[in-house]
PDB file of C-alpha atoms in Angstrom:
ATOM      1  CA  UNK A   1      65.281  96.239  49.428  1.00  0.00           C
ATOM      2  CA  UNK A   2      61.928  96.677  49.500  1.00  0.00           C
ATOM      3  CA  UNK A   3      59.726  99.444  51.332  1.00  0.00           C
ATOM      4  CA  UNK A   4      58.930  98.580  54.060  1.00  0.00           C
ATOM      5  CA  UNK A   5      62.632  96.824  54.761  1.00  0.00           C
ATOM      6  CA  UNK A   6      64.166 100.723  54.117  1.00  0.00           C
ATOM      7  CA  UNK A   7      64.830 102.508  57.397  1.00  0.00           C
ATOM      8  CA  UNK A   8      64.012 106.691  57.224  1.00  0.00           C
ATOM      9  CA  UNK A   9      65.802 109.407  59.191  1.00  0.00           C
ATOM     10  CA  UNK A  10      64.572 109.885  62.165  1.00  0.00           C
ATOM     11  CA  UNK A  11      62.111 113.327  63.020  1.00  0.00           C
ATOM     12  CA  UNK A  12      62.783 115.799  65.787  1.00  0.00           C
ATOM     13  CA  UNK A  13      59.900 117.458  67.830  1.00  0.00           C
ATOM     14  CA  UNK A  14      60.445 119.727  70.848  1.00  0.00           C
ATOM     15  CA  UNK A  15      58.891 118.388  73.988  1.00  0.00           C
ATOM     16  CA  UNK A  16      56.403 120.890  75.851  1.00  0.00           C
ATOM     17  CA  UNK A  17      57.750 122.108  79.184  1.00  0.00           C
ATOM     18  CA  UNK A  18      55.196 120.397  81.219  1.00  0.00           C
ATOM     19  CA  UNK A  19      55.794 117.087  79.389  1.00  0.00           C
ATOM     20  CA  UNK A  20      59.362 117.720  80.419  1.00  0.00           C
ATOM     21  CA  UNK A  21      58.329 117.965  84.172  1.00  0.00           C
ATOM     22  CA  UNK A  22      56.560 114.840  83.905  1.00  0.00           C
ATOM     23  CA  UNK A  23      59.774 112.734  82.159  1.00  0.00           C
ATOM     24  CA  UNK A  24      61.971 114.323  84.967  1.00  0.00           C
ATOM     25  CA  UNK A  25      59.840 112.864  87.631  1.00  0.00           C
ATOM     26  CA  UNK A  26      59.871 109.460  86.256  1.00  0.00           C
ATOM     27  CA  UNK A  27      63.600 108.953  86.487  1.00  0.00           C
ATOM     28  CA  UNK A  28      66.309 108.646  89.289  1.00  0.00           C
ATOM     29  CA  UNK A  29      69.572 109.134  87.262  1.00  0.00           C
ATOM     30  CA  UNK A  30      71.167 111.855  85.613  1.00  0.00           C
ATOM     31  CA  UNK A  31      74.132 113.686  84.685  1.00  0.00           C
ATOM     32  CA  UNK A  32      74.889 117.176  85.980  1.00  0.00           C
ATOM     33  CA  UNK A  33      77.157 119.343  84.518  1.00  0.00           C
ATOM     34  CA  UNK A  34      79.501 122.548  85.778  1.00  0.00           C
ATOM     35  CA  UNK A  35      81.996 124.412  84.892  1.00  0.00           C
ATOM     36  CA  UNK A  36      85.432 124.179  86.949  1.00  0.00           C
ATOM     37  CA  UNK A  37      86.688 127.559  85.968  1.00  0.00           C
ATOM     38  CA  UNK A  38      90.032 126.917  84.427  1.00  0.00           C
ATOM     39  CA  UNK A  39      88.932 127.345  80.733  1.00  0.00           C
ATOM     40  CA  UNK A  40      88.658 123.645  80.065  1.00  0.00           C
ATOM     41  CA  UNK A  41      84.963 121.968  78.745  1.00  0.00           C
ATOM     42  CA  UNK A  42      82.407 121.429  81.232  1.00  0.00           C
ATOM     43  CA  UNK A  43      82.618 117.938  83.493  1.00  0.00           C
ATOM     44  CA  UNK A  44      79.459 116.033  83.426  1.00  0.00           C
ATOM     45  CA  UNK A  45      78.848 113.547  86.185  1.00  0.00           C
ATOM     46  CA  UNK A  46      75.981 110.999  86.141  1.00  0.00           C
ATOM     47  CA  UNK A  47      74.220 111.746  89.926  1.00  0.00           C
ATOM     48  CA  UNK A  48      70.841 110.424  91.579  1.00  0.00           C
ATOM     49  CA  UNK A  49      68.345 112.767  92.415  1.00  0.00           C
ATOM     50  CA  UNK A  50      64.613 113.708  93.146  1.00  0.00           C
ATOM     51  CA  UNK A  51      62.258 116.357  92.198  1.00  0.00           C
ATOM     52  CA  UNK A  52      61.071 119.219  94.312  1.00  0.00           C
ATOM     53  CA  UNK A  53      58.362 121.423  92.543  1.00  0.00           C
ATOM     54  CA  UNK A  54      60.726 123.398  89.810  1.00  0.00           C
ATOM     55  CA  UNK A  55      63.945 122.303  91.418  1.00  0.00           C
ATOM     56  CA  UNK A  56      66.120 118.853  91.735  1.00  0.00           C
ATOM     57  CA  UNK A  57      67.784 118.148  94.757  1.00  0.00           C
ATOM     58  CA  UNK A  58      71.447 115.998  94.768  1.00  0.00           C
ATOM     59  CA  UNK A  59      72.711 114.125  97.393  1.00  0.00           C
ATOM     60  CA  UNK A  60      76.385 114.067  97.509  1.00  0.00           C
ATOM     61  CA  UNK A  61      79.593 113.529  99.387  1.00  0.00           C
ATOM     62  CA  UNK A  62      80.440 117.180 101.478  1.00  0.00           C
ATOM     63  CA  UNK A  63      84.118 116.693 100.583  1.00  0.00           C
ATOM     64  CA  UNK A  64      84.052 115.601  96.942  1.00  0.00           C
ATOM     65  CA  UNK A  65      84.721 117.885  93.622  1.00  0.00           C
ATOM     66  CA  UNK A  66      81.538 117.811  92.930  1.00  0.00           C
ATOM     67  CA  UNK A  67      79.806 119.310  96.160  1.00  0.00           C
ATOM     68  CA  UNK A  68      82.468 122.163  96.223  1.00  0.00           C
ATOM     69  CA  UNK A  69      81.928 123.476  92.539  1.00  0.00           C
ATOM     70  CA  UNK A  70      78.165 123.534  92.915  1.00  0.00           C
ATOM     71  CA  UNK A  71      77.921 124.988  95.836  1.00  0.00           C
ATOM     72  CA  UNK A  72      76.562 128.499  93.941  1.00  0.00           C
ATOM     73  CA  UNK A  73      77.045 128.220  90.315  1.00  0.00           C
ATOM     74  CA  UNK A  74      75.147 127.828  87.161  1.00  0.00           C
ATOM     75  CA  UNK A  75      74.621 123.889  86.300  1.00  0.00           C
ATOM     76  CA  UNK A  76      73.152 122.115  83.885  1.00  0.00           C
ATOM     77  CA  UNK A  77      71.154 118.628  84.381  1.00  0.00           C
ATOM     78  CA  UNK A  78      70.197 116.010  81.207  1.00  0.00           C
ATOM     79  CA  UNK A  79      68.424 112.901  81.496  1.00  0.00           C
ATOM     80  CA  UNK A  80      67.448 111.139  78.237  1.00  0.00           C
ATOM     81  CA  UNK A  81      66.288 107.575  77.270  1.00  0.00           C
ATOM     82  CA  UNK A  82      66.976 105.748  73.536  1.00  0.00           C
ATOM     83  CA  UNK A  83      66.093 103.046  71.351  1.00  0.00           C
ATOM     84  CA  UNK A  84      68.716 101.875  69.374  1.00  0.00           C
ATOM     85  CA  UNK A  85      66.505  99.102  67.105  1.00  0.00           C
ATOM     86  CA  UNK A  86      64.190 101.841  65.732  1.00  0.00           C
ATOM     87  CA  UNK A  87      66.686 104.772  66.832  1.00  0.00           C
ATOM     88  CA  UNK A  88      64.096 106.649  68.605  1.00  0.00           C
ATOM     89  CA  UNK A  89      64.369 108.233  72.263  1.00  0.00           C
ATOM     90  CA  UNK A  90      64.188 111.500  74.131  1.00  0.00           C
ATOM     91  CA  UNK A  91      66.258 114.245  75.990  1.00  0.00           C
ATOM     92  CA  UNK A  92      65.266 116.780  78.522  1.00  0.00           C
ATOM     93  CA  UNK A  93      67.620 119.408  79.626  1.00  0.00           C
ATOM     94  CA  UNK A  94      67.342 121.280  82.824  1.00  0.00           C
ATOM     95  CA  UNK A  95      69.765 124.919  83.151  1.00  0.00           C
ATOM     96  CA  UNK A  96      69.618 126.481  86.355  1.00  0.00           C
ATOM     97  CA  UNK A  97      71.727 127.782  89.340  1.00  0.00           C
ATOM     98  CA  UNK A  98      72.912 125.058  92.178  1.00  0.00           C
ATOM     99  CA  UNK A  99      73.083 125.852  95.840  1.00  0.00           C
ATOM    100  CA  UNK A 100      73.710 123.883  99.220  1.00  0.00           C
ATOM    101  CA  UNK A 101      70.981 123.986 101.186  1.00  0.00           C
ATOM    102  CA  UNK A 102      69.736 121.899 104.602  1.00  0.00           C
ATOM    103  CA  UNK A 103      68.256 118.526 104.435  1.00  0.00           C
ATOM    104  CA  UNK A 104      65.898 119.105 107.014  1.00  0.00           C
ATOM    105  CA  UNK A 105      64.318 122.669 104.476  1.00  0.00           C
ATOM    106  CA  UNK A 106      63.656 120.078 102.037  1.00  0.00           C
ATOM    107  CA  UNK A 107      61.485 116.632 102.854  1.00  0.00           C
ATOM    108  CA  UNK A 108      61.729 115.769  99.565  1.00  0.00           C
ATOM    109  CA  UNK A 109      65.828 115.209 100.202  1.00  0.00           C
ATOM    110  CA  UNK A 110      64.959 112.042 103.011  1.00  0.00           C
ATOM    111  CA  UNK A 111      63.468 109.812  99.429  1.00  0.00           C
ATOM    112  CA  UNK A 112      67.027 110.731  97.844  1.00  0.00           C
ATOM    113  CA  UNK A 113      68.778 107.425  98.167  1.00  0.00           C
ATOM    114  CA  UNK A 114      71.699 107.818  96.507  1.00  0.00           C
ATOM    115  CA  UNK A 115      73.517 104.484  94.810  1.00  0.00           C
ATOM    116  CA  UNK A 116      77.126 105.270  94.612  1.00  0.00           C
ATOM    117  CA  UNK A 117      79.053 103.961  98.352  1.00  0.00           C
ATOM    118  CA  UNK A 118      80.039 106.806 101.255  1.00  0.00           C
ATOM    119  CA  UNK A 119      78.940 109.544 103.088  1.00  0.00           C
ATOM    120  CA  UNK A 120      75.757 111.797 101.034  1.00  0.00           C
ATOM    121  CA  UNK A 121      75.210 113.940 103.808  1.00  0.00           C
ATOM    122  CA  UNK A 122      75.475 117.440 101.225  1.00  0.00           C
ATOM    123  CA  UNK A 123      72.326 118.229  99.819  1.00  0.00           C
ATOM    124  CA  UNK A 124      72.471 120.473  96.429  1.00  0.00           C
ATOM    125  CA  UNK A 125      69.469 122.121  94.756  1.00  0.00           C
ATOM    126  CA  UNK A 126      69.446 122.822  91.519  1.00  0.00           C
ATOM    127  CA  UNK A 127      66.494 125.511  90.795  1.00  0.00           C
ATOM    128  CA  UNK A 128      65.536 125.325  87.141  1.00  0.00           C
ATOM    129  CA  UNK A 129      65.188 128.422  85.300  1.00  0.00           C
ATOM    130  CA  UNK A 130      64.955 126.883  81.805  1.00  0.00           C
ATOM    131  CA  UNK A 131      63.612 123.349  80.710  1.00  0.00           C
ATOM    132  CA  UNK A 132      63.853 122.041  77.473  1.00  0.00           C
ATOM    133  CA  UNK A 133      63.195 118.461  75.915  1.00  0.00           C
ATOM    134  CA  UNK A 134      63.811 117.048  72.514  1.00  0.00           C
ATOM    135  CA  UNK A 135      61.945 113.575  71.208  1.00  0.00           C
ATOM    136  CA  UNK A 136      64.033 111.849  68.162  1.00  0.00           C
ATOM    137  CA  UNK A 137      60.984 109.783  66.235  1.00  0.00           C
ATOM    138  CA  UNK A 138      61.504 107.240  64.056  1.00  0.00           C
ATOM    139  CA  UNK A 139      60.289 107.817  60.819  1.00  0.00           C
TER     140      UNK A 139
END
């Protein structure tokens, strides 16, 4: 095999804070995670959402699991985006504490269009408290 035919690990860098910002407005889908209580591993649900200065907002179903564990808890929320030819990509990891809140407190909420069937009428923010990003480069 010759040199340039040999594939290198892959370098980590930590993503500034801002840069982080930036990434999070650019996309639409996520997953959120919470913790159910009962001493079992976090659920992680892939959700739509928007930005709204440091905080996300969700849109999602009043009656479903969801809505009613992060309706005041800690949450976290990841979005990322890969390569796999030249296994490269990025990750940016939001922590914060989710709340309901009223549609009509946040105009940012009437762009959130989310793509999964039935009634979105819950709106969830999730204010961030700590961002973090990670970019995988290929070597």
């Amino acid at each position: 095999m010759t040199e340039p035919e040999r594939w290198f690990p892959s370098h980590i860098k930590e993503i500034p804070e801002e840069d982080c910002r930036e990434l999070l407005a650019t996309q639409e889908v996520g997953r959120v995670a919470y913790s159910v209580g009962d001493g079992r591993a976090p659920v992680v649900v892939p959700v739509n959402y928007t930005m709204e200065g440091d905080a996300l907002l969700l849109r999602l179903g009043p009656n479903s699991n969801i809505a009613h564990h992060l309706q005041s808890t800690p949450a976290s929320f990841e979005i990322d985006d890969y390569e796999t030819y030249n296994q490269s990509g990025w990750s940016v990891l939001a922590r914060g504490h989710a709340r309901w809140v009223e549609a009509a407190d946040h105009p940012a909420a009437e762009r959130l269009l989310p793509w999964a069937e039935g009634k979105r009428t819950l709106v969830v923010l999730l204010e961030i408290q700590e961002l973090t990003g990670r970019r995988l480069l290929s070597a």
